[in-house]
Each structure stands twice: as structure tokens, then as C-alpha cells.
Amino acid sequence: VGGEPYWRFYGLNSRAAWCAMFVHWVMNTEPTGVGWSYPTDAMTGNNAYCPTLVTWFKKNNRWADRGFTNLVPGDVIFFDWKQDGEVDHVGLVVGRDDKYVYTIEGNSNNMVRTKQYTLNSSSIAGYGLMNY
């Protein structure tokens, strides 16, 4: 709750919007016992701005629009809550089934939470693909 470990990881002394900071932290911290290896070049320069991350994934041919279903755990999911064409939230895919994509997100009601969305949810802008 509150995101302090994630915004402190960025060197901040007070709270800021921290969804991208959470994703950055996960990509730079190997989960104990899991052995995942996340590429970190998308998260350089203490980047915590969702639209810049989208630009990186698109530039590196690792972007998929809403409706993409060949998702794997660790792919990055981007949201456009206002549906105004600007991405304003980010999380990580932890799984999917025939109907839902399951996520873990930082700064969701000011806490880390797992959530689910229908695969064709209009709130999903697209995905940054990890291409394992």
C-alpha cells in the first residue's frame, strides 16, 4: 500500500504516481526462486511515463494492440482509462484464459493488486511483448 518501495527505488523522497515504477522495479528485481530474466532496456533513465514506454515497445517491434491473445506472463499491459488515445496506466500480465487477461498492477487504488479484464476490454490500449 502506498508504493513507497517503488518510488524510493526511483530515488524519490515522496509519493508519485507509481504504476510504471512498480513495473520497472519488477523488471530489475529477480523474484526469489522464479529465475525470470526481464529485459531492462525499456526502463532506462528512470522512465516512469507510460506513453514513453509505449513508444519504446513500438519502436522495437514489440507492441501488440488490444485484442492480441498470444500473451505470456511478464508481458506488459497498457491501459487508456479515459479512452482518449493516451496511455495512463501500466501493469504486468500474469496469465490469460479464453475470456480474461490476469494482471498484477502497482498503484491500483494506491496498492499492488491482481486484477482481471476481458481480453477485448476497451480500457486496454495494448501490450509490450517480452518475446521470451
Short mmCIF file of N, CA, C and O in Angstrom, two decimals:
data_model
loop_
_atom_site.label_atom_id
_atom_site.label_comp_id
_atom_site.label_asym_id
_atom_site.label_seq_id
_atom_site.Cartn_x
_atom_site.Cartn_y
_atom_site.Cartn_z
N VAL A 1 0.84 -1.18 0.00
CA VAL A 1 0.00 0.00 0.00
C VAL A 1 0.89 1.25 0.00
O VAL A 1 1.86 1.33 0.74
N GLY A 2 0.58 2.18 -0.85
CA GLY A 2 1.30 3.45 -0.88
C GLY A 2 2.46 3.52 -1.86
O GLY A 2 2.88 4.59 -2.24
N GLY A 3 3.01 2.36 -2.22
CA GLY A 3 4.05 2.32 -3.24
C GLY A 3 5.43 2.78 -2.84
O GLY A 3 6.30 2.94 -3.69
N GLU A 4 5.66 2.98 -1.55
CA GLU A 4 6.95 3.54 -1.13
C GLU A 4 8.16 2.76 -1.64
O GLU A 4 9.12 3.36 -2.12
N PRO A 5 8.17 1.42 -1.60
CA PRO A 5 9.37 0.72 -2.10
C PRO A 5 9.66 1.04 -3.57
O PRO A 5 10.81 1.04 -3.99
N TYR A 6 8.62 1.32 -4.33
CA TYR A 6 8.77 1.52 -5.78
C TYR A 6 9.20 2.94 -6.11
O TYR A 6 10.09 3.15 -6.93
N TRP A 7 8.61 3.95 -5.46
CA TRP A 7 9.07 5.31 -5.74
C TRP A 7 10.40 5.60 -5.06
O TRP A 7 11.19 6.38 -5.56
N ARG A 8 10.70 4.92 -3.95
CA ARG A 8 12.04 5.05 -3.34
C ARG A 8 13.10 4.42 -4.25
O ARG A 8 14.21 4.91 -4.35
N PHE A 9 12.75 3.32 -4.92
CA PHE A 9 13.65 2.67 -5.88
C PHE A 9 14.07 3.67 -6.97
O PHE A 9 15.17 3.61 -7.48
N TYR A 10 13.19 4.60 -7.27
CA TYR A 10 13.46 5.64 -8.25
C TYR A 10 14.24 6.81 -7.66
O TYR A 10 14.59 7.74 -8.36
N GLY A 11 14.46 6.77 -6.36
CA GLY A 11 15.20 7.86 -5.72
C GLY A 11 14.34 9.01 -5.28
O GLY A 11 14.85 10.08 -4.93
N LEU A 12 13.02 8.82 -5.28
CA LEU A 12 12.11 9.89 -4.85
C LEU A 12 11.94 9.86 -3.34
O LEU A 12 12.01 8.82 -2.71
N ASN A 13 11.69 11.03 -2.77
CA ASN A 13 11.50 11.15 -1.33
C ASN A 13 10.05 11.28 -0.93
O ASN A 13 9.73 11.34 0.26
N SER A 14 9.16 11.35 -1.91
CA SER A 14 7.74 11.42 -1.61
C SER A 14 6.96 10.71 -2.71
O SER A 14 7.47 10.46 -3.80
N ARG A 15 5.72 10.43 -2.39
CA ARG A 15 4.87 9.66 -3.29
C ARG A 15 4.68 10.37 -4.63
O ARG A 15 4.54 11.58 -4.72
N ALA A 16 4.66 9.56 -5.69
CA ALA A 16 4.33 9.99 -7.03
C ALA A 16 3.50 8.87 -7.65
O ALA A 16 3.45 7.77 -7.11
N ALA A 17 2.84 9.13 -8.77
CA ALA A 17 2.14 8.06 -9.48
C ALA A 17 3.16 6.95 -9.76
O ALA A 17 4.23 7.21 -10.29
N TRP A 18 2.86 5.72 -9.35
CA TRP A 18 3.92 4.71 -9.30
C TRP A 18 3.62 3.42 -10.04
O TRP A 18 4.34 2.43 -9.89
N CYS A 19 2.66 3.39 -10.94
CA CYS A 19 2.39 2.14 -11.67
C CYS A 19 3.59 1.73 -12.52
O CYS A 19 4.00 0.57 -12.51
N ALA A 20 4.17 2.66 -13.28
CA ALA A 20 5.34 2.33 -14.11
C ALA A 20 6.57 2.08 -13.24
O ALA A 20 7.44 1.29 -13.61
N MET A 21 6.64 2.73 -12.09
CA MET A 21 7.75 2.48 -11.17
C MET A 21 7.69 1.04 -10.66
O MET A 21 8.73 0.38 -10.51
N PHE A 22 6.49 0.56 -10.40
CA PHE A 22 6.32 -0.83 -9.98
C PHE A 22 6.79 -1.79 -11.07
O PHE A 22 7.54 -2.73 -10.81
N VAL A 23 6.38 -1.56 -12.32
CA VAL A 23 6.80 -2.41 -13.43
C VAL A 23 8.32 -2.37 -13.57
O VAL A 23 8.97 -3.41 -13.73
N HIS A 24 8.90 -1.18 -13.48
CA HIS A 24 10.35 -1.03 -13.56
C HIS A 24 11.03 -1.83 -12.45
O HIS A 24 12.01 -2.54 -12.68
N TRP A 25 10.53 -1.72 -11.24
CA TRP A 25 11.09 -2.44 -10.10
C TRP A 25 11.06 -3.95 -10.37
O TRP A 25 12.06 -4.64 -10.15
N VAL A 26 9.92 -4.46 -10.84
CA VAL A 26 9.81 -5.90 -11.12
C VAL A 26 10.83 -6.31 -12.18
O VAL A 26 11.49 -7.33 -12.07
N MET A 27 10.98 -5.48 -13.22
CA MET A 27 11.89 -5.83 -14.31
C MET A 27 13.35 -5.76 -13.89
O MET A 27 14.21 -6.30 -14.58
N ASN A 28 13.63 -5.12 -12.79
CA ASN A 28 15.00 -5.00 -12.32
C ASN A 28 15.27 -5.82 -11.06
O ASN A 28 16.35 -5.74 -10.49
N THR A 29 14.30 -6.58 -10.62
CA THR A 29 14.43 -7.37 -9.40
C THR A 29 13.98 -8.79 -9.70
O THR A 29 12.82 -9.01 -9.98
N GLU A 30 14.89 -9.72 -9.65
CA GLU A 30 14.53 -11.11 -9.92
C GLU A 30 13.72 -11.67 -8.77
O GLU A 30 14.18 -11.68 -7.63
N PRO A 31 12.48 -12.14 -9.05
CA PRO A 31 11.68 -12.72 -7.98
C PRO A 31 12.36 -13.95 -7.39
O PRO A 31 12.87 -14.78 -8.13
N THR A 32 12.38 -14.06 -6.10
CA THR A 32 13.05 -15.15 -5.41
C THR A 32 12.52 -16.50 -5.87
O THR A 32 11.32 -16.73 -5.86
N GLY A 33 13.43 -17.34 -6.31
CA GLY A 33 13.07 -18.69 -6.67
C GLY A 33 12.45 -18.87 -8.03
O GLY A 33 12.23 -19.98 -8.47
N VAL A 34 12.13 -17.81 -8.71
CA VAL A 34 11.46 -17.92 -10.00
C VAL A 34 12.47 -17.96 -11.14
O VAL A 34 12.32 -18.71 -12.09
N GLY A 35 13.51 -17.14 -11.06
CA GLY A 35 14.55 -17.16 -12.07
C GLY A 35 14.18 -16.46 -13.37
O GLY A 35 14.77 -16.71 -14.41
N TRP A 36 13.17 -15.59 -13.35
CA TRP A 36 12.82 -14.84 -14.55
C TRP A 36 13.94 -13.87 -14.88
O TRP A 36 14.61 -13.35 -14.01
N SER A 37 14.13 -13.59 -16.13
CA SER A 37 15.12 -12.61 -16.56
C SER A 37 14.42 -11.60 -17.46
O SER A 37 14.11 -11.89 -18.61
N TYR A 38 14.12 -10.44 -16.94
CA TYR A 38 13.41 -9.41 -17.69
C TYR A 38 14.38 -8.50 -18.42
O TYR A 38 15.36 -8.06 -17.84
N PRO A 39 14.10 -8.23 -19.69
CA PRO A 39 14.91 -7.21 -20.36
C PRO A 39 14.66 -5.87 -19.70
O PRO A 39 13.54 -5.56 -19.33
N THR A 40 15.69 -5.09 -19.50
CA THR A 40 15.53 -3.83 -18.78
C THR A 40 15.74 -2.61 -19.65
O THR A 40 15.57 -1.49 -19.19
N ASP A 41 16.09 -2.79 -20.93
CA ASP A 41 16.40 -1.62 -21.74
C ASP A 41 15.20 -0.72 -21.99
O ASP A 41 15.35 0.44 -22.29
N ALA A 42 13.99 -1.23 -21.83
CA ALA A 42 12.81 -0.38 -21.99
C ALA A 42 12.65 0.56 -20.80
O ALA A 42 11.88 1.51 -20.85
N MET A 43 13.34 0.29 -19.73
CA MET A 43 13.15 1.03 -18.49
C MET A 43 14.38 1.86 -18.14
O MET A 43 14.70 2.02 -16.98
N THR A 44 15.09 2.36 -19.11
CA THR A 44 16.29 3.13 -18.83
C THR A 44 15.95 4.56 -18.43
O THR A 44 14.85 5.04 -18.67
N GLY A 45 16.90 5.22 -17.83
CA GLY A 45 16.74 6.63 -17.49
C GLY A 45 15.67 6.92 -16.48
O GLY A 45 15.07 7.98 -16.47
N ASN A 46 15.41 5.94 -15.59
CA ASN A 46 14.35 6.13 -14.59
C ASN A 46 13.04 6.58 -15.21
O ASN A 46 12.36 7.47 -14.74
N ASN A 47 12.69 5.91 -16.30
CA ASN A 47 11.48 6.25 -17.05
C ASN A 47 10.24 5.72 -16.33
O ASN A 47 10.10 4.53 -16.16
N ALA A 48 9.37 6.61 -15.95
CA ALA A 48 8.13 6.20 -15.31
C ALA A 48 6.94 6.87 -15.98
O ALA A 48 5.96 7.21 -15.34
N TYR A 49 7.01 7.05 -17.29
CA TYR A 49 5.94 7.70 -18.04
C TYR A 49 5.40 6.71 -19.06
O TYR A 49 6.11 6.30 -19.98
N CYS A 50 4.15 6.31 -18.88
CA CYS A 50 3.57 5.24 -19.69
C CYS A 50 3.69 5.49 -21.20
O CYS A 50 4.08 4.58 -21.94
N PRO A 51 3.35 6.68 -21.73
CA PRO A 51 3.46 6.87 -23.18
C PRO A 51 4.87 6.68 -23.73
O PRO A 51 5.04 6.19 -24.85
N THR A 52 5.89 7.02 -22.96
CA THR A 52 7.27 6.80 -23.41
C THR A 52 7.57 5.32 -23.50
O THR A 52 8.26 4.86 -24.42
N LEU A 53 7.04 4.53 -22.57
CA LEU A 53 7.24 3.09 -22.62
C LEU A 53 6.55 2.49 -23.84
O LEU A 53 7.11 1.62 -24.52
N VAL A 54 5.35 2.97 -24.17
CA VAL A 54 4.65 2.50 -25.37
C VAL A 54 5.50 2.80 -26.60
O VAL A 54 5.67 1.94 -27.48
N THR A 55 6.04 4.01 -26.66
CA THR A 55 6.90 4.39 -27.80
C THR A 55 8.07 3.43 -27.93
O THR A 55 8.41 3.00 -29.03
N TRP A 56 8.70 3.07 -26.80
CA TRP A 56 9.83 2.15 -26.84
C TRP A 56 9.42 0.80 -27.42
O TRP A 56 10.09 0.26 -28.29
N PHE A 57 8.30 0.23 -26.92
CA PHE A 57 7.87 -1.07 -27.40
C PHE A 57 7.53 -1.02 -28.89
O PHE A 57 7.86 -1.95 -29.65
N LYS A 58 6.87 0.05 -29.32
CA LYS A 58 6.53 0.18 -30.75
C LYS A 58 7.80 0.30 -31.60
O LYS A 58 7.93 -0.35 -32.64
N LYS A 59 8.73 1.13 -31.18
CA LYS A 59 9.97 1.34 -31.91
C LYS A 59 10.77 0.05 -32.06
O LYS A 59 11.46 -0.17 -33.05
N ASN A 60 10.67 -0.83 -31.07
CA ASN A 60 11.42 -2.08 -31.07
C ASN A 60 10.58 -3.27 -31.55
O ASN A 60 10.96 -4.42 -31.30
N ASN A 61 9.49 -2.98 -32.23
CA ASN A 61 8.62 -4.02 -32.81
C ASN A 61 8.18 -5.06 -31.77
O ASN A 61 8.14 -6.25 -32.04
N ARG A 62 7.85 -4.55 -30.60
CA ARG A 62 7.40 -5.43 -29.52
C ARG A 62 6.06 -4.96 -28.97
O ARG A 62 5.77 -5.11 -27.79
N TRP A 63 5.23 -4.41 -29.83
CA TRP A 63 3.92 -3.89 -29.46
C TRP A 63 2.83 -4.73 -30.07
O TRP A 63 2.94 -5.17 -31.23
N ALA A 64 1.75 -4.96 -29.34
CA ALA A 64 0.55 -5.61 -29.85
C ALA A 64 -0.65 -4.82 -29.38
O ALA A 64 -0.73 -4.42 -28.21
N ASP A 65 -1.58 -4.57 -30.27
CA ASP A 65 -2.79 -3.82 -29.92
C ASP A 65 -3.75 -4.66 -29.10
O ASP A 65 -3.63 -5.90 -29.02
N ARG A 66 -4.73 -3.97 -28.51
CA ARG A 66 -5.81 -4.64 -27.78
C ARG A 66 -6.37 -5.76 -28.66
O ARG A 66 -6.46 -5.62 -29.87
N GLY A 67 -6.72 -6.86 -28.06
CA GLY A 67 -7.25 -8.00 -28.80
C GLY A 67 -6.21 -9.08 -29.04
O GLY A 67 -6.56 -10.21 -29.38
N PHE A 68 -4.94 -8.75 -28.86
CA PHE A 68 -3.87 -9.73 -29.01
C PHE A 68 -4.06 -10.79 -27.92
O PHE A 68 -4.34 -10.46 -26.77
N THR A 69 -3.93 -12.07 -28.27
CA THR A 69 -4.18 -13.12 -27.28
C THR A 69 -3.00 -14.04 -27.03
O THR A 69 -3.06 -14.87 -26.14
N ASN A 70 -1.93 -13.90 -27.78
CA ASN A 70 -0.77 -14.77 -27.58
C ASN A 70 0.12 -14.21 -26.47
O ASN A 70 1.31 -13.98 -26.65
N LEU A 71 -0.49 -13.95 -25.33
CA LEU A 71 0.19 -13.33 -24.20
C LEU A 71 0.91 -14.36 -23.35
O LEU A 71 0.49 -15.51 -23.26
N VAL A 72 2.00 -13.92 -22.72
CA VAL A 72 2.72 -14.76 -21.78
C VAL A 72 2.94 -13.97 -20.50
O VAL A 72 2.96 -12.72 -20.52
N PRO A 73 3.08 -14.65 -19.37
CA PRO A 73 3.38 -13.95 -18.12
C PRO A 73 4.63 -13.10 -18.28
O PRO A 73 5.64 -13.54 -18.84
N GLY A 74 4.54 -11.87 -17.83
CA GLY A 74 5.65 -10.92 -17.94
C GLY A 74 5.45 -9.90 -19.04
O GLY A 74 6.12 -8.88 -19.05
N ASP A 75 4.52 -10.16 -19.99
CA ASP A 75 4.21 -9.12 -20.96
C ASP A 75 3.65 -7.92 -20.21
O ASP A 75 3.08 -8.05 -19.12
N VAL A 76 3.84 -6.74 -20.77
CA VAL A 76 3.40 -5.51 -20.13
C VAL A 76 2.06 -5.11 -20.73
O VAL A 76 1.89 -5.13 -21.95
N ILE A 77 1.10 -4.76 -19.90
CA ILE A 77 -0.22 -4.36 -20.36
C ILE A 77 -0.40 -2.87 -20.10
O ILE A 77 -0.06 -2.38 -19.03
N PHE A 78 -0.89 -2.17 -21.11
CA PHE A 78 -1.10 -0.72 -21.03
C PHE A 78 -2.59 -0.41 -21.13
O PHE A 78 -3.31 -1.02 -21.91
N PHE A 79 -3.00 0.59 -20.35
CA PHE A 79 -4.41 0.97 -20.28
C PHE A 79 -4.61 2.43 -20.68
O PHE A 79 -3.75 3.27 -20.44
N ASP A 80 -5.76 2.69 -21.27
CA ASP A 80 -6.20 4.04 -21.59
C ASP A 80 -7.58 4.20 -20.94
O ASP A 80 -8.61 3.99 -21.56
N TRP A 81 -7.58 4.55 -19.64
CA TRP A 81 -8.83 4.63 -18.88
C TRP A 81 -9.81 5.61 -19.47
O TRP A 81 -11.01 5.37 -19.48
N LYS A 82 -9.31 6.75 -19.94
CA LYS A 82 -10.19 7.81 -20.46
C LYS A 82 -10.57 7.56 -21.92
O LYS A 82 -11.41 8.27 -22.45
N GLN A 83 -9.92 6.59 -22.55
CA GLN A 83 -10.13 6.27 -23.96
C GLN A 83 -9.99 7.52 -24.82
O GLN A 83 -10.80 7.79 -25.71
N ASP A 84 -8.91 8.26 -24.51
CA ASP A 84 -8.61 9.49 -25.25
C ASP A 84 -7.37 9.35 -26.12
O ASP A 84 -6.85 10.34 -26.64
N GLY A 85 -6.86 8.12 -26.26
CA GLY A 85 -5.69 7.88 -27.07
C GLY A 85 -4.37 8.01 -26.34
O GLY A 85 -3.32 7.81 -26.93
N GLU A 86 -4.41 8.35 -25.05
CA GLU A 86 -3.18 8.47 -24.27
C GLU A 86 -3.16 7.42 -23.17
O GLU A 86 -4.06 7.34 -22.34
N VAL A 87 -2.12 6.61 -23.18
CA VAL A 87 -1.98 5.55 -22.18
C VAL A 87 -1.70 6.19 -20.83
O VAL A 87 -0.88 7.09 -20.71
N ASP A 88 -2.43 5.73 -19.79
CA ASP A 88 -2.28 6.35 -18.48
C ASP A 88 -2.10 5.36 -17.33
O ASP A 88 -2.12 5.76 -16.17
N HIS A 89 -1.90 4.08 -17.64
CA HIS A 89 -1.66 3.09 -16.59
C HIS A 89 -0.97 1.88 -17.21
O HIS A 89 -1.17 1.59 -18.39
N VAL A 90 -0.18 1.18 -16.40
CA VAL A 90 0.57 0.02 -16.88
C VAL A 90 0.60 -1.04 -15.79
O VAL A 90 0.55 -0.73 -14.60
N GLY A 91 0.67 -2.29 -16.21
CA GLY A 91 0.80 -3.41 -15.29
C GLY A 91 1.49 -4.55 -16.00
O GLY A 91 2.00 -4.40 -17.11
N LEU A 92 1.49 -5.71 -15.36
CA LEU A 92 2.13 -6.90 -15.92
C LEU A 92 1.10 -8.01 -16.09
O LEU A 92 0.25 -8.22 -15.21
N VAL A 93 1.19 -8.71 -17.18
CA VAL A 93 0.34 -9.87 -17.43
C VAL A 93 0.87 -11.03 -16.59
O VAL A 93 2.08 -11.30 -16.57
N VAL A 94 -0.02 -11.71 -15.87
CA VAL A 94 0.38 -12.91 -15.15
C VAL A 94 -0.25 -14.16 -15.76
O VAL A 94 0.15 -15.27 -15.45
N GLY A 95 -1.22 -13.98 -16.65
CA GLY A 95 -1.83 -15.11 -17.32
C GLY A 95 -3.04 -14.69 -18.12
O GLY A 95 -3.43 -13.52 -18.12
N ARG A 96 -3.62 -15.65 -18.82
CA ARG A 96 -4.85 -15.41 -19.55
C ARG A 96 -5.57 -16.73 -19.75
O ARG A 96 -4.99 -17.80 -19.65
N ASP A 97 -6.84 -16.65 -20.02
CA ASP A 97 -7.61 -17.81 -20.44
C ASP A 97 -8.40 -17.39 -21.68
O ASP A 97 -8.06 -16.39 -22.30
N ASP A 98 -9.43 -18.10 -22.02
CA ASP A 98 -10.17 -17.78 -23.24
C ASP A 98 -10.97 -16.49 -23.14
O ASP A 98 -11.37 -15.94 -24.16
N LYS A 99 -11.18 -15.99 -21.94
CA LYS A 99 -12.02 -14.81 -21.75
C LYS A 99 -11.29 -13.63 -21.12
O LYS A 99 -11.59 -12.48 -21.42
N TYR A 100 -10.32 -13.89 -20.23
CA TYR A 100 -9.71 -12.83 -19.44
C TYR A 100 -8.19 -12.79 -19.57
O TYR A 100 -7.55 -13.81 -19.80
N VAL A 101 -7.66 -11.59 -19.34
CA VAL A 101 -6.23 -11.41 -19.09
C VAL A 101 -6.12 -11.07 -17.61
O VAL A 101 -6.90 -10.27 -17.08
N TYR A 102 -5.18 -11.71 -16.93
CA TYR A 102 -4.97 -11.52 -15.50
C TYR A 102 -3.70 -10.71 -15.31
O TYR A 102 -2.69 -10.96 -15.97
N THR A 103 -3.75 -9.75 -14.39
CA THR A 103 -2.64 -8.82 -14.23
C THR A 103 -2.24 -8.65 -12.78
O THR A 103 -2.99 -9.00 -11.87
N ILE A 104 -1.05 -8.08 -12.61
CA ILE A 104 -0.64 -7.52 -11.33
C ILE A 104 -0.24 -6.08 -11.63
O ILE A 104 0.45 -5.82 -12.62
N GLU A 105 -0.76 -5.15 -10.83
CA GLU A 105 -0.57 -3.74 -11.11
C GLU A 105 -0.19 -2.99 -9.84
O GLU A 105 -0.73 -3.26 -8.77
N GLY A 106 0.73 -2.08 -9.98
CA GLY A 106 1.05 -1.15 -8.91
C GLY A 106 0.18 0.09 -9.05
O GLY A 106 -0.28 0.42 -10.15
N ASN A 107 -0.06 0.76 -7.96
CA ASN A 107 -0.86 1.98 -7.92
C ASN A 107 -2.28 1.75 -8.42
O ASN A 107 -2.88 2.61 -9.06
N SER A 108 -2.83 0.60 -8.11
CA SER A 108 -4.23 0.32 -8.36
C SER A 108 -4.95 0.54 -7.03
O SER A 108 -4.78 -0.24 -6.09
N ASN A 109 -5.66 1.65 -6.94
CA ASN A 109 -6.21 2.09 -5.65
C ASN A 109 -5.10 2.23 -4.62
O ASN A 109 -5.26 1.87 -3.46
N ASN A 110 -3.93 2.73 -5.07
CA ASN A 110 -2.77 3.01 -4.24
C ASN A 110 -2.18 1.76 -3.59
O ASN A 110 -1.62 1.81 -2.51
N MET A 111 -2.33 0.61 -4.25
CA MET A 111 -1.72 -0.62 -3.75
C MET A 111 -1.37 -1.54 -4.92
O MET A 111 -1.77 -1.29 -6.05
N VAL A 112 -0.61 -2.59 -4.64
CA VAL A 112 -0.34 -3.63 -5.62
C VAL A 112 -1.50 -4.61 -5.54
O VAL A 112 -1.84 -5.08 -4.45
N ARG A 113 -2.10 -4.87 -6.71
CA ARG A 113 -3.27 -5.76 -6.74
C ARG A 113 -3.25 -6.64 -7.97
O ARG A 113 -2.69 -6.26 -9.00
N THR A 114 -3.86 -7.78 -7.85
CA THR A 114 -4.13 -8.60 -9.03
C THR A 114 -5.53 -8.23 -9.52
O THR A 114 -6.42 -7.95 -8.72
N LYS A 115 -5.67 -8.23 -10.85
CA LYS A 115 -6.96 -7.87 -11.45
C LYS A 115 -7.18 -8.73 -12.68
O LYS A 115 -6.28 -9.45 -13.12
N GLN A 116 -8.37 -8.63 -13.23
CA GLN A 116 -8.67 -9.32 -14.48
C GLN A 116 -9.52 -8.42 -15.36
O GLN A 116 -10.28 -7.58 -14.87
N TYR A 117 -9.33 -8.57 -16.66
CA TYR A 117 -10.06 -7.79 -17.67
C TYR A 117 -10.46 -8.72 -18.79
O TYR A 117 -9.71 -9.66 -19.12
N THR A 118 -11.59 -8.47 -19.41
CA THR A 118 -11.92 -9.25 -20.60
C THR A 118 -10.87 -8.95 -21.66
O THR A 118 -10.33 -7.83 -21.72
N LEU A 119 -10.55 -9.93 -22.48
CA LEU A 119 -9.49 -9.77 -23.47
C LEU A 119 -9.75 -8.61 -24.43
O LEU A 119 -8.82 -8.01 -24.94
N ASN A 120 -11.02 -8.30 -24.67
CA ASN A 120 -11.34 -7.21 -25.60
C ASN A 120 -11.79 -5.94 -24.87
O ASN A 120 -12.45 -5.09 -25.47
N SER A 121 -11.42 -5.78 -23.61
CA SER A 121 -11.80 -4.59 -22.84
C SER A 121 -11.36 -3.32 -23.56
O SER A 121 -10.22 -3.20 -24.00
N SER A 122 -12.27 -2.37 -23.66
CA SER A 122 -11.94 -1.10 -24.33
C SER A 122 -10.93 -0.29 -23.53
O SER A 122 -10.34 0.65 -24.07
N SER A 123 -10.68 -0.63 -22.28
CA SER A 123 -9.69 0.08 -21.47
C SER A 123 -8.26 -0.34 -21.80
O SER A 123 -7.32 0.36 -21.46
N ILE A 124 -8.10 -1.51 -22.43
CA ILE A 124 -6.76 -1.98 -22.79
C ILE A 124 -6.30 -1.28 -24.05
O ILE A 124 -6.97 -1.32 -25.08
N ALA A 125 -5.15 -0.60 -23.97
CA ALA A 125 -4.59 0.05 -25.14
C ALA A 125 -3.75 -0.92 -25.95
O ALA A 125 -3.72 -0.86 -27.19
N GLY A 126 -3.04 -1.81 -25.26
CA GLY A 126 -2.19 -2.77 -25.95
C GLY A 126 -1.19 -3.39 -25.01
O GLY A 126 -1.28 -3.22 -23.78
N TYR A 127 -0.19 -4.05 -25.62
CA TYR A 127 0.75 -4.83 -24.84
C TYR A 127 2.19 -4.59 -25.31
O TYR A 127 2.44 -4.51 -26.51
N GLY A 128 3.09 -4.52 -24.35
CA GLY A 128 4.51 -4.58 -24.64
C GLY A 128 4.94 -6.03 -24.49
O GLY A 128 4.78 -6.61 -23.43
N LEU A 129 5.43 -6.60 -25.57
CA LEU A 129 5.74 -8.03 -25.58
C LEU A 129 7.18 -8.27 -25.17
O LEU A 129 8.10 -7.64 -25.68
N MET A 130 7.37 -9.20 -24.27
CA MET A 130 8.70 -9.53 -23.77
C MET A 130 9.43 -10.44 -24.73
O MET A 130 10.64 -10.53 -24.70
N ASN A 131 8.73 -11.18 -25.59
CA ASN A 131 9.33 -12.03 -26.61
C ASN A 131 10.38 -12.97 -26.04
O ASN A 131 11.53 -13.00 -26.47
N TYR A 132 9.97 -13.78 -25.09
CA TYR A 132 10.89 -14.74 -24.47
C TYR A 132 11.30 -15.77 -25.49
O TYR A 132 10.56 -16.24 -26.28
#
